[in-house]
XYZ file of C-alpha atoms in Angstrom:
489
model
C 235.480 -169.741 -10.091
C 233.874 -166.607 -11.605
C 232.817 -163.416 -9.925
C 229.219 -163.435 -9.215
C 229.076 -159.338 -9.258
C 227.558 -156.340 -7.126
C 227.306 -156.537 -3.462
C 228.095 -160.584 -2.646
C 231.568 -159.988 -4.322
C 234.396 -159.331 -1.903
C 237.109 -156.894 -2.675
C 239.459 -160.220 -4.213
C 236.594 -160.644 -7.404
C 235.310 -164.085 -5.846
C 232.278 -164.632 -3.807
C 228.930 -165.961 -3.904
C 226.228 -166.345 -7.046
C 222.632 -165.309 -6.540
C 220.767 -168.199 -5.241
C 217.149 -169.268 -5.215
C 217.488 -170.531 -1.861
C 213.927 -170.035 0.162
C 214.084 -167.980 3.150
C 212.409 -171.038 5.512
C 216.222 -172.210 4.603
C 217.490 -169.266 5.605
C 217.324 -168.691 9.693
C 219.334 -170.977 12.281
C 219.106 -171.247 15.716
C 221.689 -167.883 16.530
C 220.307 -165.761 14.331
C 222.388 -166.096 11.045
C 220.849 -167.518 7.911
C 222.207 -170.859 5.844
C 223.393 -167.630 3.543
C 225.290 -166.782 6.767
C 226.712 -169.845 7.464
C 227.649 -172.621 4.825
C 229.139 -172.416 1.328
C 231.984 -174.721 -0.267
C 235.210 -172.104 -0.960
C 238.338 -173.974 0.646
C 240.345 -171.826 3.391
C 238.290 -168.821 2.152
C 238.630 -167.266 5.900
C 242.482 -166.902 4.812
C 242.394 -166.062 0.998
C 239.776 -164.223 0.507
C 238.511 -162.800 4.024
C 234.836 -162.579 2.854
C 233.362 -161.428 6.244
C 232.481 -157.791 6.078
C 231.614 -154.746 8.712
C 233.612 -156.613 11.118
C 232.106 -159.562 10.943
C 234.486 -162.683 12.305
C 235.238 -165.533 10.073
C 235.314 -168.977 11.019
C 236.273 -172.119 8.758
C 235.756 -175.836 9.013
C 236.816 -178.139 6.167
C 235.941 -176.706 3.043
C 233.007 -174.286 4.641
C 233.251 -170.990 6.077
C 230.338 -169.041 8.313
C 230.110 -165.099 8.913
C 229.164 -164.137 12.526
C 227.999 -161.153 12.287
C 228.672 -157.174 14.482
C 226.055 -155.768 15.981
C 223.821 -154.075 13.017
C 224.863 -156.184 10.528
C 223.619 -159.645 9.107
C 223.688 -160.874 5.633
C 225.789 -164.315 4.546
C 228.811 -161.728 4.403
C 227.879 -159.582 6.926
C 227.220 -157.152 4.030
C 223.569 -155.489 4.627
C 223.368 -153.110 7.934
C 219.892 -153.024 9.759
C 219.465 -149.628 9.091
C 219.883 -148.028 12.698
C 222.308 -145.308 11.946
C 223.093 -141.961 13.849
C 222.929 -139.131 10.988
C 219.948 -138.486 8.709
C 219.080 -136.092 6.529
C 215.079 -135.369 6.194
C 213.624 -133.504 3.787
C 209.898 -132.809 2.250
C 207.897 -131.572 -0.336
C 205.472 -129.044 -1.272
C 202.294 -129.492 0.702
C 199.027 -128.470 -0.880
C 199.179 -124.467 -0.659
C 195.328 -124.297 1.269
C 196.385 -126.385 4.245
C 199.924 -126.719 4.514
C 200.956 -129.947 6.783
C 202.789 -130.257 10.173
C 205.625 -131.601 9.797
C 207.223 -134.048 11.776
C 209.745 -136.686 12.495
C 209.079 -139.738 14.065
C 211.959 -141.585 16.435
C 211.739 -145.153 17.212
C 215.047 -145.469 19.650
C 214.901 -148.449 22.740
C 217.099 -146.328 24.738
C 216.723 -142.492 25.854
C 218.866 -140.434 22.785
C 220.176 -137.034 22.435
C 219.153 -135.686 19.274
C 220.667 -132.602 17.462
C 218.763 -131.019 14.723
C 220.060 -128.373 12.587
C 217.653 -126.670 10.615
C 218.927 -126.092 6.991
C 217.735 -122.250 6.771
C 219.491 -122.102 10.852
C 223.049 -121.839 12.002
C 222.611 -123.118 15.240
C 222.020 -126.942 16.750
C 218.667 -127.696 18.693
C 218.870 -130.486 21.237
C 216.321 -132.678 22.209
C 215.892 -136.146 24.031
C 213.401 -138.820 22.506
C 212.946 -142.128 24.240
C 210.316 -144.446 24.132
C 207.616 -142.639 25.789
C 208.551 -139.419 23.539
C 208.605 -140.697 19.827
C 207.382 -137.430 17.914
C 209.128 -134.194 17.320
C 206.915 -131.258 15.240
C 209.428 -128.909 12.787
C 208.982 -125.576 11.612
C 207.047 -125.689 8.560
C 210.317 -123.753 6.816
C 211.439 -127.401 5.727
C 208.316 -127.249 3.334
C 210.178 -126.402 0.022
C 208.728 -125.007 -3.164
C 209.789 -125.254 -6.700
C 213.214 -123.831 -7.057
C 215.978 -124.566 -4.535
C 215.486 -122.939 -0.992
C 217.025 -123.798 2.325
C 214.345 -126.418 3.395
C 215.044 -129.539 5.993
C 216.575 -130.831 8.752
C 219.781 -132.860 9.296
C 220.026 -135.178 12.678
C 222.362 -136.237 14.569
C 221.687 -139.011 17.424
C 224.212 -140.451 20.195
C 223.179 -143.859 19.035
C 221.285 -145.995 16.299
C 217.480 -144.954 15.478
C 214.872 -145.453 12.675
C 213.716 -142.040 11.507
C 210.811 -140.977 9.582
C 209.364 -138.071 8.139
C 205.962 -137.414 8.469
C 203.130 -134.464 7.748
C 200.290 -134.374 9.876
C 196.892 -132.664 8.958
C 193.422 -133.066 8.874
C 192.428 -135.326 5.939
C 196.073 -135.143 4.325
C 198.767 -136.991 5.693
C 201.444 -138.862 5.032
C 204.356 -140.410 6.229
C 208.099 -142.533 5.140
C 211.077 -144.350 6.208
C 213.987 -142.057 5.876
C 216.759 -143.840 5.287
C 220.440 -142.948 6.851
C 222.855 -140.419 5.257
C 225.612 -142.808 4.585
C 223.436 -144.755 1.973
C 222.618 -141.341 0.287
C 224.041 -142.637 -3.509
C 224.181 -140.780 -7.033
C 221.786 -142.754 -9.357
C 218.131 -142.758 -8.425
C 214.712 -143.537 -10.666
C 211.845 -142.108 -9.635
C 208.188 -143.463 -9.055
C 205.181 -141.411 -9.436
C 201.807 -142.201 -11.080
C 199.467 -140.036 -13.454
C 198.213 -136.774 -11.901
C 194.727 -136.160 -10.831
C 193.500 -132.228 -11.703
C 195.911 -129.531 -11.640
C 197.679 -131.566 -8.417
C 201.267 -131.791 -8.818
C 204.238 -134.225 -9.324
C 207.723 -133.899 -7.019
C 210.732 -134.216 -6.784
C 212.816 -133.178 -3.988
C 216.228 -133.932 -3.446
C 219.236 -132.577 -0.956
C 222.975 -133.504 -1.045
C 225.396 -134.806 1.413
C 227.828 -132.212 0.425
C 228.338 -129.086 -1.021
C 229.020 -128.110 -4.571
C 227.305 -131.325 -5.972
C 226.300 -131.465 -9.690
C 222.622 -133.183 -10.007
C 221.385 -134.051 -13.516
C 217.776 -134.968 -13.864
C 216.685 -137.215 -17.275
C 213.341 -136.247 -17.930
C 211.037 -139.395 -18.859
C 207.122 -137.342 -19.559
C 204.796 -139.587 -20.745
C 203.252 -136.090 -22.062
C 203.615 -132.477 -21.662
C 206.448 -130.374 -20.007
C 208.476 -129.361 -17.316
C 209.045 -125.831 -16.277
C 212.244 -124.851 -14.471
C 214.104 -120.991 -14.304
C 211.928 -120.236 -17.206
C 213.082 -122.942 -18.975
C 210.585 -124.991 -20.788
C 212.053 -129.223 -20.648
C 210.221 -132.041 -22.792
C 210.810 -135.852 -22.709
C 214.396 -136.896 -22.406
C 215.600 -133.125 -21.986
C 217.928 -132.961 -18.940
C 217.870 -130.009 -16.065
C 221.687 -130.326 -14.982
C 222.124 -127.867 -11.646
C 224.767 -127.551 -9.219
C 222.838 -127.660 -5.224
C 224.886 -127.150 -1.766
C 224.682 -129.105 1.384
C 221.449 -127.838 3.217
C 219.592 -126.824 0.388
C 216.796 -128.757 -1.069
C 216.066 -128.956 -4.438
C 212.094 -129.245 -5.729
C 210.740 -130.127 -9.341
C 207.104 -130.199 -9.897
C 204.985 -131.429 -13.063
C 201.494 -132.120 -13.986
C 202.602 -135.204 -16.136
C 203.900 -138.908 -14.667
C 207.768 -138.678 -13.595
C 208.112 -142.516 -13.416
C 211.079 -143.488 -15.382
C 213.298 -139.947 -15.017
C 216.442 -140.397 -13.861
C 218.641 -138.592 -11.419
C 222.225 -138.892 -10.939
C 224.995 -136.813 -9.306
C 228.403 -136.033 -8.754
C 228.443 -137.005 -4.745
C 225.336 -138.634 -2.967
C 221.810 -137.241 -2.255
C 218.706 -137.974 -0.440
C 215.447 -138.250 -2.871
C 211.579 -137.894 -1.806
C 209.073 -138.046 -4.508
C 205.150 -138.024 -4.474
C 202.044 -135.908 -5.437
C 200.333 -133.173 -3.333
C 197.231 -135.450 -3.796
C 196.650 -138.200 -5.578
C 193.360 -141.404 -6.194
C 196.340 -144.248 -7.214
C 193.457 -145.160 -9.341
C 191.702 -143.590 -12.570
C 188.800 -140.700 -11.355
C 186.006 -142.348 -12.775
C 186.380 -145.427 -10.195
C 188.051 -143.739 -7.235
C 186.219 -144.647 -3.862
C 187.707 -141.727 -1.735
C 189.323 -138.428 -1.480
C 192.338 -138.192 -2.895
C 195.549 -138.186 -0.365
C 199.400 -136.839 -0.103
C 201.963 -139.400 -1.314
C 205.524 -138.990 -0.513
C 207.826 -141.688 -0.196
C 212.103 -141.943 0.176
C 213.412 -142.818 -3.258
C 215.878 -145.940 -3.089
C 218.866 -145.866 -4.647
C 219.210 -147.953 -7.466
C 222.021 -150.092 -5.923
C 219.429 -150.579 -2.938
C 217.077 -152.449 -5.278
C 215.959 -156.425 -4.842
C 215.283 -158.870 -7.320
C 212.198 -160.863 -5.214
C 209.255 -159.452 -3.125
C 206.236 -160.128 -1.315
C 203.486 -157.460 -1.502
C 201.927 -157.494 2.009
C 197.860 -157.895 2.791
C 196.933 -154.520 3.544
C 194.004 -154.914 6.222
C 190.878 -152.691 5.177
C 192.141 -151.833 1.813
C 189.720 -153.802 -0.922
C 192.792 -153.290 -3.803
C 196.284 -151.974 -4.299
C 198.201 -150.681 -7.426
C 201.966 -151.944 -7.569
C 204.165 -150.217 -9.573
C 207.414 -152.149 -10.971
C 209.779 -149.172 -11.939
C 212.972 -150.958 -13.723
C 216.519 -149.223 -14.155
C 217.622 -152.461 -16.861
C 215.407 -153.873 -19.348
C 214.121 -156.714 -17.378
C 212.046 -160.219 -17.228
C 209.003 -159.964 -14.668
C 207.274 -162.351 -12.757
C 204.397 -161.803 -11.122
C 201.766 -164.303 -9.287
C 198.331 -162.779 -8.059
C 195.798 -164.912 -7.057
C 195.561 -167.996 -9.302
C 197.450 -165.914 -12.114
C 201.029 -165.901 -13.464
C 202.224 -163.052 -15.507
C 205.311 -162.909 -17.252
C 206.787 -159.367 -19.054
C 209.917 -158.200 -20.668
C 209.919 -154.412 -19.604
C 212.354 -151.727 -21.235
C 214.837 -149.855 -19.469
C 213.242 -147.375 -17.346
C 210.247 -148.305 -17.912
C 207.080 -149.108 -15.462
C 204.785 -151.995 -14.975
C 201.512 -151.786 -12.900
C 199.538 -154.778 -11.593
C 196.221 -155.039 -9.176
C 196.087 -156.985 -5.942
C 193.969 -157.607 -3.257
C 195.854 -159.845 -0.518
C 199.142 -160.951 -1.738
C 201.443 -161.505 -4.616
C 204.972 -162.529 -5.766
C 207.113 -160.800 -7.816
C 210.695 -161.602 -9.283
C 213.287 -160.324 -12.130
C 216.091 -160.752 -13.855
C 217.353 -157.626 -13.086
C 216.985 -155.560 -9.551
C 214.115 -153.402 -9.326
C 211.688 -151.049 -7.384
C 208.253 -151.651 -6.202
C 205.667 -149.031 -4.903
C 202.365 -150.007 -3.649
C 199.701 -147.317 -3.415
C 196.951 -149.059 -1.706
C 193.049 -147.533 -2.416
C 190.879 -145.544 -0.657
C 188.011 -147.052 1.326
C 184.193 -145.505 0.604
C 182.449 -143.409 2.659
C 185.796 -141.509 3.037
C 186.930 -144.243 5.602
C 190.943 -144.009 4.536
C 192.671 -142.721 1.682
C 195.284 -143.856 -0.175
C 198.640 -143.180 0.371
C 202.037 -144.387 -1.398
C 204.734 -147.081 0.030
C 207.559 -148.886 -0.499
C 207.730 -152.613 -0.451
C 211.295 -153.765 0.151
C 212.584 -157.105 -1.146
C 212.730 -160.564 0.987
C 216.685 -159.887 1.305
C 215.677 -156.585 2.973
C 214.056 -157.906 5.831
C 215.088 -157.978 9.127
C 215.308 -160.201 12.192
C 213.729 -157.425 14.581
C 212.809 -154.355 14.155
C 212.271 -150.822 16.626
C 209.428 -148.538 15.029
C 207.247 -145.892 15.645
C 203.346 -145.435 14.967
C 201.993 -141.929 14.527
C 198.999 -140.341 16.865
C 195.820 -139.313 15.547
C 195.333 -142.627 13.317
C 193.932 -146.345 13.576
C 196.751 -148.158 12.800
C 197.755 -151.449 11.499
C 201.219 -153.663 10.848
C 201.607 -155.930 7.960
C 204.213 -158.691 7.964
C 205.135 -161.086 5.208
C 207.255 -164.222 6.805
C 207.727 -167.756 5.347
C 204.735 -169.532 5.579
C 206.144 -172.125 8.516
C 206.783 -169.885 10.926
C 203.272 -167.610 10.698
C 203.473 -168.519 14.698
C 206.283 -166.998 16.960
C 205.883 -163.079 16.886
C 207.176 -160.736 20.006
C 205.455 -157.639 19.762
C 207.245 -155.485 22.775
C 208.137 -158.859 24.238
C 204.902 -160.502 24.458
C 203.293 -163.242 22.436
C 201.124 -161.484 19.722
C 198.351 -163.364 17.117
C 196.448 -161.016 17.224
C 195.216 -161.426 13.466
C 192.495 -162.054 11.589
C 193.241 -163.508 8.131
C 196.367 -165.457 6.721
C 196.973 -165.508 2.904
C 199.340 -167.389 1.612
C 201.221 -167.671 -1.848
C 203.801 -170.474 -3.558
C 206.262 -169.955 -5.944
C 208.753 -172.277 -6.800
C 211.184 -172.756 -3.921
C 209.583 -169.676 -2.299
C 206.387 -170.150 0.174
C 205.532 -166.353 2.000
C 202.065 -165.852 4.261
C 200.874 -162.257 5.273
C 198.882 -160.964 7.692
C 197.408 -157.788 9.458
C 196.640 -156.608 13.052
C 195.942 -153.212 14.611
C 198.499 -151.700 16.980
C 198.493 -148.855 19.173
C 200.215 -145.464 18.531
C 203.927 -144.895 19.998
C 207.212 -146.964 19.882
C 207.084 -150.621 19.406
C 209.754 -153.669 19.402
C 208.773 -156.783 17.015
C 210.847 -159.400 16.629
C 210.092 -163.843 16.024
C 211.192 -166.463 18.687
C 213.340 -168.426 16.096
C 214.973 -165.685 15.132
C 213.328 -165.668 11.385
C 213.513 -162.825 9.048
C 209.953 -161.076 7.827
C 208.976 -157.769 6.182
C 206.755 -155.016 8.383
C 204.965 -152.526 7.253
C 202.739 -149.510 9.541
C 199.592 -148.046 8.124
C 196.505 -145.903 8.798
C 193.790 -144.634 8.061
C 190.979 -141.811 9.485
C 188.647 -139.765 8.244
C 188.885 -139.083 4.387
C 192.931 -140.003 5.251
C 195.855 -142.647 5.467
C 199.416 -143.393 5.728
C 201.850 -145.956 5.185
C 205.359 -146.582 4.872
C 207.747 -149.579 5.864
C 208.790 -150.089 9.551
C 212.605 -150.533 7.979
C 215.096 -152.572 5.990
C 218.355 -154.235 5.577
C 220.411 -152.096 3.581
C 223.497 -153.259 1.437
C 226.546 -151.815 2.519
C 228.962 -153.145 -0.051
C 228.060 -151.525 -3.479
C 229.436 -150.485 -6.824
């Protein structure tokens, strides 16, 4: 029996192989998937105790089955579901003529103490969120600017929450899941798209610890970088050493997508544009928007996804950023397309309602979904997490001032069944639906009120969920949350 590699390996080199497996196999009736429960290694509870983050193992003839801790699900136990006490949130540069409000956004089902320690402070403000309370406004300090400078916040909570970051102002906002310290890692690619006018490019990035190196692998599909009065082309790399509670930001006129960033000990990424079409000038519907987004760490990435139906929205652009030279699939519509894409390199596709996408390799994928005409919504920037990042449930928070929307993407046999804060919800309008080999995903839309919200599906069935907006010449989106792996390389 060989090693199957990266995260469904146990410490002993033997675990399971990547299956193909659809998720409608994937959910019994307590909650654990067929990857939770059933796979033929004999007395594997004993050898090789493949049950992680204290999950309990239990054997029966040659089968095993994982039941998973609180948090935790995965066929090992190995992905947490992302509620976590310590984050680290960060920003970046606003546009200069209306800088944002910035906020953070707590989804918690129980009142929480929350300590926030401003990174240009040396002193701890408490606060108490609960469901009724969900949005906090920060000093406008945590807006960086090229350089390093003491700008964001770090939180600590007395139990598990969903965080996100968020900037609030008229006609530019924007909003993203920020994912918990302890999956800060040291190798991240970033996303970004061409530039419209002289609006910027960014990175911004902040360490767990002090005294970390951070290199940064230019990829410039044209032009330069500027940095200390330092002048960096294609490929150059900007190595700089950054301490705990300082944020470092990078800015550029030309497309980042592709540039690498690793470092010595583990940091929190944000990338995006101070305003941005996600489409060629010449067709843009619009204004432009804000993007920001939390960079995943590479060893976060999934190999299959489901782009979600984004209600309003006429078009989206995906971007596929790869780490690995990689095989793509993609299905939109009636249309297959298959591409061999270098390392580091980018792959951008059109779609209306849904699509499928799979590689041979992991990967990331952005959606930046278009602006509506007569400046009814903007466009805005947002991850789309795998399938194996979904979640059985999730707690999440939708911002004020906006008409907002959740997307889910479920297998298509169990479209029926949704909880939304404990009561029976199908409320939607449209269902699209999309077949690919063993895998058959539907997505819908429906509006939902601003505030804190609980979602989860009677038979226990795991499904993506995404919260969007839109106003006046403005939008938002980012996902409501995701399974995270917990045992990487």
């Amino acid at each position: 029996m060989s090693c199957c590699g990266q995260s469904l390996c146990n410490n002993d080199g033997f675990g399971f192989k990547k299956t193909t497996t659809p998720l409608s196999k994937l959910s019994t009736s307590n909650g654990l998937s067929t990857l939770d429960t059933t796979t033929n290694l004999p007395d594997v509870c004993v050898i090789n105790r493949p049950c992680y983050n204290g999950g309990t193992c239990q054997s029966f003839n040659d089968s095993y089955r994982c039941n998973c801790a609180a948090g935790y699900l995965g066929k090992q136990c190995e992905y947490s579901d992302g509620k976590d006490t310590s984050f680290m949130v960060i920003f970046q540069e606003g546009l200069s003529s209306s800088p944002p409000t910035p906020k953070i956004l707590v989804a918690s089902e129980n009142t929480t103490r929350l300590s926030i320690r401003y990174f240009n402070e040396n002193k701890i403000h408490t606060i108490t969120m609960d469901k009724s309370n969900t949005e906090y406004n920060l000093s406008k300090s945590v807006l960086p600017s090229d350089g390093i400078h003491v700008a964001g916040v770090e939180l600590h909570s007395d139990e598990g929450i969903n965080v996100y970051g968020f900037f609030y102002e008229y006609q530019n906002s924007g909003g993203y899941s920020s994912m918990p310290t302890r999956f800060a890692s040291t190798k991240y690619i970033i996303p970004s798209l061409p530039v419209f006018y002289r609006y910027k490019n960014m990175i911004a990035l902040t360490p767990v610890y002090h005294n970390t190196v951070v290199s940064i692998n230019l990829k410039l599909k044209s032009g330069s970088v500027t940095y200390d009065n330092k002048q960096y082309s294609n490929n150059d790399t900007i190595r700089i050493m950054v301490n705990k509670y300082n944020t470092f930001q990078l800015s550029t006129t030309s497309d980042l997508s592709g540039t690498l960033v690793t470092s010595s000990k583990p940091v929190i990424v944000v990338s995006g544009n101070q305003c941005n079409f996600a489409v060629p000038y010449n067709i843009h519907l619009s204004d432009c928007n804000p993007f920001i987004e939390s960079v995943l760490p590479t060893n976060q990435f999934d190999s299959v996804f489901i782009t979600p139906y984004i209600s309003t929205r006429l078009n989206n652009t995906v971007r596929i950023q790869v780490i690995n030279s990689t095989n793509l699939t993609i299905k939109t519509g009636n249309k297959t397309i298959s591409k061999t894409i270098n390392a580091r390199g980018f792959f951008d596709f059109y779609y209306n309602t849904i699509s499928f996408i799979s590689s041979s390799d992991d990967i990331l994928v952005m959606s930046y979904p278009h602006g509506l005409s007569g400046y009814k919504g903007d466009p805005f920037m947002m991850t789309i997490p795998g399938v194996n990042q979904y979640l059985y449930k999730y707690d999440f928070v939708v911002p004020i001032g906006l008409d907002s929307f959740i997307s889910i993407t479920v297998q298509s046999d169990a479209i029926n069944g949704f909880l939304l804060d404990g009561n029976p919800s199908n409320n939607r309008s449209n269902v699209f639906s999309i077949s690919e080999g063993l895998y058959n995903f539907s997505t819908f839309s429906m509006p939902i009120k601003t505030g804190f919200h609980h979602i989860e599906h009677r038979q226990n069935i795991r499904f993506g969920l995404w919260v969007y907006g839109n106003r006046y010449a403005d939008g938002y989106g980012y996902p409501a949350g995701m399974a995270y792996k917990t045992q990487t390389n």
